[in-house]
Amino acid sequence: MANVAVVGAQWGDEGKGKIVDWLSSRADVVVRFQGGHNAGHTLVINGVEYKLSLLPSGVVRQSKLSVIGNGVVFDPWAFIREVNAIKDKGVSVTPENLIVAENVPLILPVHSALDKAREEAKGAGKIGTTGRGIGPAYEDKVARRAIRLCDLTDEAVLVEKVDALLAHHNALFRALGAPEMTPADILDPLREIAPQVLPYAAVVWKQLDELRRAGKRILFEGAQGTMLDIDHGTYPYVTSSNTVAGNAAAGSGMGPRAVGYVLGICKAYTTRVGSGPFPTELKDEIGELIGQKGKEFGVVTGRKRRCGWFDAVMVRQAVKTGGIDGIALTKLDVLDGFDEIKVCVGYRLDGKELDYYPSNAGAQARVEPIYETFEGWKDTTRGARSWAELPAQAVKYVRHIEELIQAPVALLSTSPERDDTILMTDPFAD
Ligand code: IMP
């Protein structure tokens, strides 16, 4: 049985929500393996809108098991808020259909405070984080001082770990001129939330192993995108986890063979939120128009997204570094009506041509895109459900993208509606 991992192939916000929802309707288990409540998915099911940040998309379908894996950073308060919001819409969420790895590291108030204080201190050089404490929580995980969900069951261990954590963080707060925290600032809210979250704690790796052996279909739901990957992205303007599908296994406690098919999601153009290099960015009226037509505002922070042409070099790099088998191309309809459409097919750097995106931050900021220009199409692609319904030029554009990125388009999404999808390859097929 092929399990599927869905990952973003650009800078996040590629339209994963709709695709993940469609795939999760066909999966038995949906697993988040990295990131935290910095992600933002909007799902519309039977006319009801659900906004998810931390919970796996399967949670709105009660018959699925939703899993938060150990690779996630877990904010217990955000978790309970989101669970309650879903319950308020009439969806049953219980430890029977939602489980959280007991070894998941926690995001604490200290982390979002540090995230914000650091960003303020950086001024113009800020990363543009979501301010949710994601980076500081991952730092504590790697530095081996994180409080993990399982620590909430042991008061003595918890008190000791909070003291060690604060010895580190208060030194940072002092340096940043930010207020220090007392153990009670951490322990009191943790003691209060513990009885609400602990029922969801589970030995996730073991349950996933049993489910896999029982032939259940598992969907690994990635957050953010390859260009925000801590290793493969536009470092340091990245998130703090590996967003590539290779992390689906480690981030959930399964072996590498657990992931069968890797579906990368990308838009027919490019967007990015926050700071950092963006070679094909359009700071003109075309960029504005793409943003308006594509409704490019962040789900989590409401920030306006930066917009630009499709960067085939970058997506090809995401295909290679992420082992992407096929692409789901979204928002093609946003390009309807343009006289011409450009695609980046290489970069120019200091007089030389490059067929990849360099790692050095200075070079990343300096590269100039080499464009191929396509004739646009006047008819609409919106709502098309078969190739035959697409304008010839649009088909040409998609086919050329496939060649450039060296991966087939497995799925083409032509509107936010679930059924407005052209399926070429079924990712769950054996
Ligand atoms: P952090 O993940 O909050 O640390 O933010 C680091 C960078 O990743 C910033 O540029 C954010 O805007 C970006 N980012 C984090 N989550 C998402 C997402 O779900 N979509 C798009 N960008 C994101």
Coordinates of C-alpha atoms and ligand atoms in Angstrom, one line a residue:
M1 CA 0.0 0.0 0.0
A2 CA 1.5 3.3 -1.0
N3 CA 1.5 6.0 1.6
V4 CA 1.7 9.6 0.5
A5 CA 3.7 12.6 1.7
V6 CA 2.5 16.0 0.6
V7 CA 5.0 18.8 0.8
G8 CA 5.2 22.4 -0.4
A9 CA 7.7 22.9 -3.3
Q10 CA 8.0 26.7 -2.9
W11 CA 7.9 29.0 0.1
G12 CA 4.7 27.6 1.6
D13 CA 1.1 28.7 0.9
E14 CA 1.0 26.6 -2.3
G15 CA -2.6 25.6 -1.7
K16 CA -1.9 22.5 0.2
G17 CA -5.2 22.7 2.1
K18 CA -7.4 21.7 -0.8
I19 CA -5.1 18.9 -2.0
V20 CA -4.5 17.5 1.5
D21 CA -8.2 17.5 2.2
W22 CA -8.8 15.6 -1.0
L23 CA -6.1 13.1 -0.2
S24 CA -7.1 12.8 3.4
S25 CA -10.6 11.9 2.4
R26 CA -9.0 8.8 0.9
A27 CA -6.5 8.1 3.7
D28 CA -7.1 6.3 7.0
V29 CA -4.5 8.3 9.0
V30 CA -3.2 11.8 8.5
V31 CA 0.2 12.7 10.2
R32 CA 1.8 16.1 10.8
F33 CA 5.6 15.6 11.1
Q34 CA 7.2 19.0 11.4
G35 CA 6.5 22.7 12.0
G36 CA 3.8 23.8 14.5
H37 CA 1.0 26.3 14.6
N38 CA 2.9 28.5 12.1
A39 CA 1.2 26.7 9.3
G40 CA -2.2 27.8 8.0
H41 CA -4.7 25.7 6.1
T42 CA -8.3 26.7 5.3
L43 CA -10.6 23.8 4.5
V44 CA -14.1 24.1 3.2
I45 CA -16.2 21.0 3.6
N46 CA -19.9 20.9 2.8
G47 CA -19.9 24.7 3.0
V48 CA -18.3 24.9 6.4
E49 CA -14.9 26.7 6.7
Y50 CA -12.3 25.3 9.0
K51 CA -9.0 27.1 9.8
L52 CA -6.3 24.8 10.9
S53 CA -2.7 25.6 12.1
L54 CA -1.5 22.8 14.2
L55 CA -4.0 20.0 13.7
P56 CA -3.7 17.6 10.8
S57 CA -6.3 18.2 8.1
G58 CA -7.8 14.8 8.7
V59 CA -9.3 16.1 12.0
V60 CA -12.4 17.5 10.3
R61 CA -13.2 14.0 9.1
Q62 CA -14.1 12.2 12.3
S63 CA -13.5 8.7 10.9
K64 CA -9.8 9.4 10.3
L65 CA -7.0 9.1 12.8
S66 CA -5.1 12.4 13.0
V67 CA -1.6 12.3 14.4
I68 CA 0.8 15.0 15.6
G69 CA 4.3 13.4 15.3
N70 CA 7.4 14.0 17.4
G71 CA 8.9 16.2 14.7
V72 CA 6.3 18.9 15.4
V73 CA 6.8 21.6 18.0
F74 CA 3.6 21.6 20.1
D75 CA 1.9 24.5 21.8
P76 CA -0.6 23.0 24.2
W77 CA -2.7 26.2 24.5
A78 CA -2.9 26.6 20.7
F79 CA -3.8 22.9 20.5
I80 CA -6.7 23.2 22.9
R81 CA -7.9 26.4 21.3
E82 CA -8.0 24.7 17.9
V83 CA -9.6 21.5 19.2
N84 CA -12.3 23.6 20.8
A85 CA -12.9 25.7 17.7
I86 CA -13.4 22.5 15.7
K87 CA -15.7 21.0 18.3
D88 CA -17.7 24.2 18.2
K89 CA -18.4 23.5 14.6
G90 CA -19.9 20.1 15.5
V91 CA -16.9 17.9 14.8
S92 CA -16.2 15.2 17.4
V93 CA -12.5 15.4 18.4
T94 CA -11.4 12.9 21.0
P95 CA -8.3 10.9 21.8
E96 CA -9.8 8.2 19.7
N97 CA -9.3 10.2 16.5
L98 CA -6.5 12.6 17.5
I99 CA -3.2 11.6 19.1
V100 CA 0.0 13.5 19.9
A101 CA 3.4 11.9 20.2
E102 CA 4.3 11.8 23.9
N103 CA 7.9 12.8 23.0
V104 CA 6.9 16.0 21.2
P105 CA 8.7 19.1 22.4
L106 CA 6.5 21.9 23.8
I107 CA 6.3 25.5 22.7
L108 CA 6.1 27.6 25.9
P109 CA 5.3 31.2 26.5
V110 CA 9.0 31.8 26.9
H111 CA 9.5 30.8 23.2
S112 CA 7.0 33.2 21.6
A113 CA 8.3 36.0 23.9
L114 CA 11.9 35.3 22.7
D115 CA 10.8 35.0 19.0
K116 CA 9.2 38.4 19.2
A117 CA 12.0 40.1 21.2
R118 CA 14.6 38.8 18.8
E119 CA 12.7 39.9 15.7
E120 CA 12.3 43.4 17.3
A121 CA 16.0 43.6 18.1
K122 CA 16.9 42.6 14.5
G123 CA 14.9 45.6 13.1
A124 CA 15.3 45.6 9.3
G125 CA 17.3 42.4 9.3
K126 CA 14.4 40.4 10.8
I127 CA 13.3 37.0 9.4
G128 CA 9.7 37.9 9.5
T129 CA 8.7 34.9 11.6
T130 CA 5.2 34.1 12.5
G131 CA 6.1 35.1 16.1
R132 CA 4.7 31.8 17.4
G133 CA 8.0 30.6 19.1
I134 CA 8.7 27.9 16.5
G135 CA 12.4 28.7 16.1
P136 CA 13.2 29.0 19.9
A137 CA 11.3 25.8 20.6
Y138 CA 13.4 23.9 18.0
E139 CA 16.5 25.4 19.4
D140 CA 15.7 24.1 22.9
K141 CA 14.9 20.7 21.4
V142 CA 18.3 20.4 19.7
A143 CA 20.0 21.9 22.8
R144 CA 18.4 19.1 24.8
R145 CA 16.6 21.3 27.3
A146 CA 13.1 21.1 25.8
I147 CA 10.1 20.3 28.0
R148 CA 8.3 17.4 26.2
L149 CA 4.7 16.4 26.5
C150 CA 5.6 13.3 28.5
D151 CA 7.3 15.5 31.1
L152 CA 3.9 16.9 32.2
T153 CA 3.3 13.5 33.9
D154 CA 6.2 13.9 36.3
E155 CA 6.1 17.0 38.6
A156 CA 9.6 16.5 40.0
V157 CA 11.2 16.3 36.5
L158 CA 9.1 19.2 35.3
V159 CA 10.2 21.6 38.0
E160 CA 13.9 20.7 37.5
K161 CA 13.6 21.1 33.7
V162 CA 11.9 24.4 34.0
D163 CA 14.6 25.7 36.2
A164 CA 17.3 24.7 33.7
L165 CA 15.3 26.2 30.8
L166 CA 14.9 29.5 32.6
A167 CA 18.6 29.7 33.5
H168 CA 19.2 29.8 29.8
H169 CA 16.3 32.0 28.6
N170 CA 16.5 34.6 31.3
A171 CA 20.1 35.3 30.4
L172 CA 18.9 35.9 26.8
F173 CA 16.1 38.1 28.0
R174 CA 18.5 40.2 30.1
A175 CA 20.7 40.7 27.0
L176 CA 17.7 41.7 24.9
G177 CA 16.4 44.1 27.6
A178 CA 13.2 42.0 27.8
P179 CA 11.4 41.1 31.0
E180 CA 12.6 37.9 32.7
M181 CA 10.3 35.0 33.6
T182 CA 9.8 33.1 36.9
P183 CA 9.3 29.3 37.2
A184 CA 5.7 30.0 38.2
D185 CA 5.2 31.9 34.8
I186 CA 5.9 28.5 33.1
L187 CA 4.7 26.0 35.7
D188 CA 1.3 27.4 36.6
P189 CA -0.1 27.5 33.1
L190 CA 1.5 24.1 32.3
R191 CA -0.2 22.5 35.4
E192 CA -3.5 24.0 34.3
I193 CA -3.3 22.8 30.7
A194 CA -1.8 19.4 31.4
P195 CA -5.1 17.6 32.3
Q196 CA -6.6 18.8 29.0
V197 CA -3.7 17.7 26.7
L198 CA -2.4 14.6 28.4
P199 CA -5.4 12.4 27.3
Y200 CA -4.2 12.9 23.7
A201 CA -0.6 11.8 24.4
A202 CA 0.3 8.5 22.8
V203 CA 3.2 6.2 21.7
V204 CA 2.8 7.4 18.2
W205 CA 5.6 5.4 16.5
K206 CA 4.1 2.2 17.8
Q207 CA 0.5 2.9 16.7
L208 CA 1.8 4.0 13.3
D209 CA 3.7 0.8 12.9
E210 CA 0.6 -1.3 13.8
L211 CA -1.5 0.8 11.4
R212 CA 1.0 0.4 8.6
R213 CA 1.2 -3.4 9.1
A214 CA -2.6 -3.5 9.0
G215 CA -2.5 -2.0 5.5
K216 CA -3.9 1.4 6.5
R217 CA -3.3 4.3 4.2
I218 CA -1.1 7.0 5.8
L219 CA -0.9 10.6 4.5
F220 CA 2.0 12.7 5.8
E221 CA 1.0 16.3 5.8
G222 CA 3.9 18.7 5.3
A223 CA 3.8 22.3 6.4
Q224 CA 5.6 25.3 4.8
G225 CA 7.7 24.5 1.8
T226 CA 11.1 23.4 0.5
M227 CA 12.5 26.9 0.2
L228 CA 11.7 27.4 3.9
D229 CA 13.6 24.1 4.8
I230 CA 16.2 24.7 7.5
D231 CA 18.9 23.0 5.3
H232 CA 17.6 23.4 1.7
G233 CA 15.9 26.7 1.9
T234 CA 17.0 30.3 1.7
Y235 CA 18.9 30.2 5.0
P236 CA 18.7 32.1 7.3
Y237 CA 15.3 33.2 6.0
V238 CA 13.7 29.9 6.7
T239 CA 11.7 28.1 9.2
S240 CA 13.4 25.9 11.8
S241 CA 12.5 22.4 10.6
N242 CA 13.2 20.1 7.6
T243 CA 10.1 20.6 5.5
V244 CA 11.2 18.0 2.8
A245 CA 9.5 14.6 2.7
G246 CA 12.6 13.0 4.0
N247 CA 11.6 14.3 7.4
A248 CA 8.2 12.5 7.3
A249 CA 9.7 9.3 8.5
A250 CA 11.9 10.7 11.3
G251 CA 9.3 13.2 12.4
S252 CA 6.7 10.5 13.0
G253 CA 8.8 7.6 14.1
M254 CA 8.7 5.5 11.0
G255 CA 11.4 4.2 8.6
P256 CA 12.2 5.8 5.3
R257 CA 10.2 3.1 3.4
A258 CA 7.0 4.2 5.1
V259 CA 6.7 7.0 2.6
G260 CA 5.7 5.7 -0.9
Y261 CA 4.7 8.6 -3.1
V262 CA 5.9 12.2 -2.6
L263 CA 3.5 14.8 -3.9
G264 CA 4.9 18.3 -4.2
I265 CA 2.5 21.3 -4.3
C266 CA 3.3 24.4 -6.2
K267 CA 1.5 27.4 -7.6
A268 CA 1.6 28.3 -11.2
Y269 CA 3.5 31.4 -10.0
T270 CA 5.5 32.1 -6.8
T271 CA 4.7 33.8 -3.5
R272 CA 6.6 34.3 -0.3
V273 CA 5.7 35.9 3.1
G274 CA 8.3 37.4 5.4
S275 CA 11.8 38.5 4.5
G276 CA 14.4 36.9 2.3
P277 CA 15.6 36.6 -1.2
F278 CA 13.0 36.0 -4.0
P279 CA 14.6 36.2 -7.5
T280 CA 11.4 36.3 -9.5
E281 CA 9.6 38.8 -7.3
L282 CA 7.5 41.4 -9.1
K283 CA 7.4 44.7 -7.4
D284 CA 5.2 46.2 -10.0
E285 CA 1.6 46.3 -11.1
I286 CA 1.8 42.7 -12.4
G287 CA 2.8 41.5 -9.0
E288 CA 0.0 43.5 -7.5
L289 CA -2.5 42.0 -9.9
I290 CA -1.3 38.4 -9.2
G291 CA -1.7 39.1 -5.5
Q292 CA -5.2 40.5 -5.9
K293 CA -6.4 37.7 -8.2
G294 CA -4.8 35.0 -6.1
K295 CA -6.0 36.6 -2.8
E296 CA -2.5 36.4 -1.5
F297 CA -2.8 37.1 2.2
G298 CA -1.5 34.8 5.0
V299 CA -3.9 32.6 6.9
V300 CA -1.9 32.8 10.1
T301 CA -0.6 36.4 10.2
G302 CA -2.8 38.1 7.6
R303 CA 0.4 39.5 6.0
K304 CA 0.3 40.4 2.3
R305 CA 2.3 37.9 0.3
R306 CA 5.0 38.9 -2.1
C307 CA 4.3 37.7 -5.6
G308 CA 6.3 36.8 -8.7
W309 CA 6.7 34.6 -11.8
F310 CA 7.1 30.8 -11.6
D311 CA 10.6 29.8 -10.8
A312 CA 11.3 26.5 -12.5
V313 CA 14.9 26.3 -11.3
M314 CA 13.7 26.5 -7.7
V315 CA 10.9 24.0 -8.1
R316 CA 13.3 21.6 -9.9
Q317 CA 15.6 21.9 -6.9
A318 CA 12.7 21.1 -4.6
V319 CA 11.9 18.1 -6.7
K320 CA 15.5 16.8 -6.3
T321 CA 16.1 17.6 -2.7
G322 CA 12.6 16.4 -1.7
G323 CA 12.4 13.3 -3.8
I324 CA 9.1 14.6 -5.3
D325 CA 7.5 12.1 -7.6
G326 CA 4.8 14.3 -9.0
I327 CA 3.5 17.9 -8.6
A328 CA 0.1 19.2 -7.8
L329 CA -0.1 22.5 -9.7
T330 CA -2.5 25.0 -8.1
K331 CA -4.0 28.4 -9.0
L332 CA -3.4 28.2 -12.7
D333 CA -6.5 30.4 -13.2
V334 CA -4.8 33.3 -11.6
L335 CA -2.7 33.6 -14.7
D336 CA -5.8 33.7 -17.0
G337 CA -6.0 36.8 -19.2
F338 CA -2.3 37.8 -19.1
D339 CA -0.8 38.8 -22.5
E340 CA 2.4 37.1 -21.6
I341 CA 3.7 34.9 -18.8
K342 CA 7.3 34.5 -17.7
V343 CA 9.1 31.5 -16.3
C344 CA 12.5 31.5 -14.7
V345 CA 14.7 28.9 -16.4
G346 CA 18.1 29.8 -15.0
Y347 CA 20.0 32.5 -13.0
R348 CA 22.8 34.9 -13.9
L349 CA 25.4 35.5 -11.2
D350 CA 28.5 37.7 -11.8
G351 CA 28.4 37.1 -15.5
K352 CA 27.9 33.3 -15.2
E353 CA 24.8 31.2 -15.8
L354 CA 23.6 28.9 -13.1
D355 CA 21.1 26.0 -13.4
Y356 CA 20.6 25.8 -9.6
Y357 CA 20.0 28.1 -6.7
P358 CA 23.2 28.7 -4.8
S359 CA 23.5 28.3 -1.0
N360 CA 25.4 31.4 -0.1
A361 CA 23.0 34.1 1.2
G362 CA 24.8 36.9 -0.7
A363 CA 24.6 35.0 -4.0
Q364 CA 20.9 34.1 -3.3
A365 CA 20.1 37.8 -3.0
R366 CA 22.2 38.8 -6.1
V367 CA 21.1 36.2 -8.7
E368 CA 19.1 37.6 -11.6
P369 CA 16.5 35.4 -13.2
I370 CA 16.7 34.3 -16.8
Y371 CA 13.2 34.3 -18.2
E372 CA 11.4 32.4 -21.0
T373 CA 8.3 34.3 -22.1
F374 CA 5.1 32.5 -23.0
E375 CA 2.1 33.8 -24.8
G376 CA -0.8 34.0 -22.4
W377 CA -4.4 32.7 -22.8
K378 CA -7.6 34.7 -22.9
D379 CA -10.1 31.9 -22.1
T380 CA -10.5 30.8 -18.5
T381 CA -8.9 27.7 -16.9
R382 CA -11.1 28.2 -13.8
G383 CA -13.2 25.3 -12.9
A384 CA -11.8 23.0 -15.7
R385 CA -12.1 19.4 -14.9
S386 CA -10.3 17.8 -17.9
W387 CA -7.4 18.7 -20.2
A388 CA -9.9 19.2 -23.0
E389 CA -11.4 22.1 -21.1
L390 CA -8.1 24.0 -20.9
P391 CA -7.0 26.6 -23.4
A392 CA -4.3 25.3 -25.7
Q393 CA -1.7 27.8 -24.4
A394 CA -2.4 26.8 -20.8
V395 CA -1.7 23.2 -21.7
K396 CA 1.5 24.3 -23.4
Y397 CA 2.5 26.2 -20.3
V398 CA 1.9 23.2 -18.0
R399 CA 3.7 20.8 -20.3
H400 CA 6.7 23.0 -20.5
I401 CA 6.8 23.4 -16.7
E402 CA 6.9 19.6 -16.4
E403 CA 9.9 19.5 -18.6
L404 CA 11.7 22.2 -16.8
I405 CA 11.1 20.9 -13.3
Q406 CA 11.7 17.3 -14.4
A407 CA 8.6 16.0 -12.7
P408 CA 5.1 15.2 -14.0
V409 CA 2.0 17.2 -13.0
A410 CA 0.0 14.6 -11.2
L411 CA -2.8 16.9 -10.3
L412 CA -4.0 20.3 -11.6
S413 CA -6.2 22.4 -9.3
T414 CA -8.3 24.9 -11.2
S415 CA -10.3 26.6 -8.4
P416 CA -10.6 26.3 -4.6
E417 CA -13.6 23.9 -5.1
R418 CA -12.7 20.4 -4.4
D419 CA -14.1 18.9 -7.6
D420 CA -12.3 21.5 -9.8
T421 CA -9.3 19.2 -10.1
I422 CA -7.7 17.4 -13.0
L423 CA -6.2 14.1 -11.9
M424 CA -3.4 12.6 -14.0
T425 CA -1.9 10.2 -11.5
D426 CA -3.4 8.8 -8.3
P427 CA -0.8 9.3 -5.6
F428 CA -2.4 6.5 -3.5
A429 CA -2.3 3.9 -6.3
D430 CA -0.2 0.9 -5.5
Ligands
IMP1 P1 8.7 30.7 11.6 O1 8.3 29.4 11.1 O2 7.5 31.3 12.4 O3 9.9 30.7 12.4 O4 8.9 31.7 10.4 C1 10.1 31.6 9.6 C2 9.7 31.9 8.2 O5 8.9 30.9 7.6 C3 9.0 33.3 8.0 O6 9.4 33.8 6.7 C4 7.6 32.9 7.9 O7 6.8 33.8 7.1 C5 7.7 31.5 7.1 N1 6.6 30.6 7.4 C6 6.3 29.9 8.5 N2 5.2 29.2 8.3 C7 4.7 29.4 7.1 C8 3.6 28.9 6.3 O8 2.8 28.1 6.8 N3 3.5 29.4 5.1 C9 4.4 30.3 4.6 N4 5.4 30.8 5.2 C10 5.6 30.4 6.5

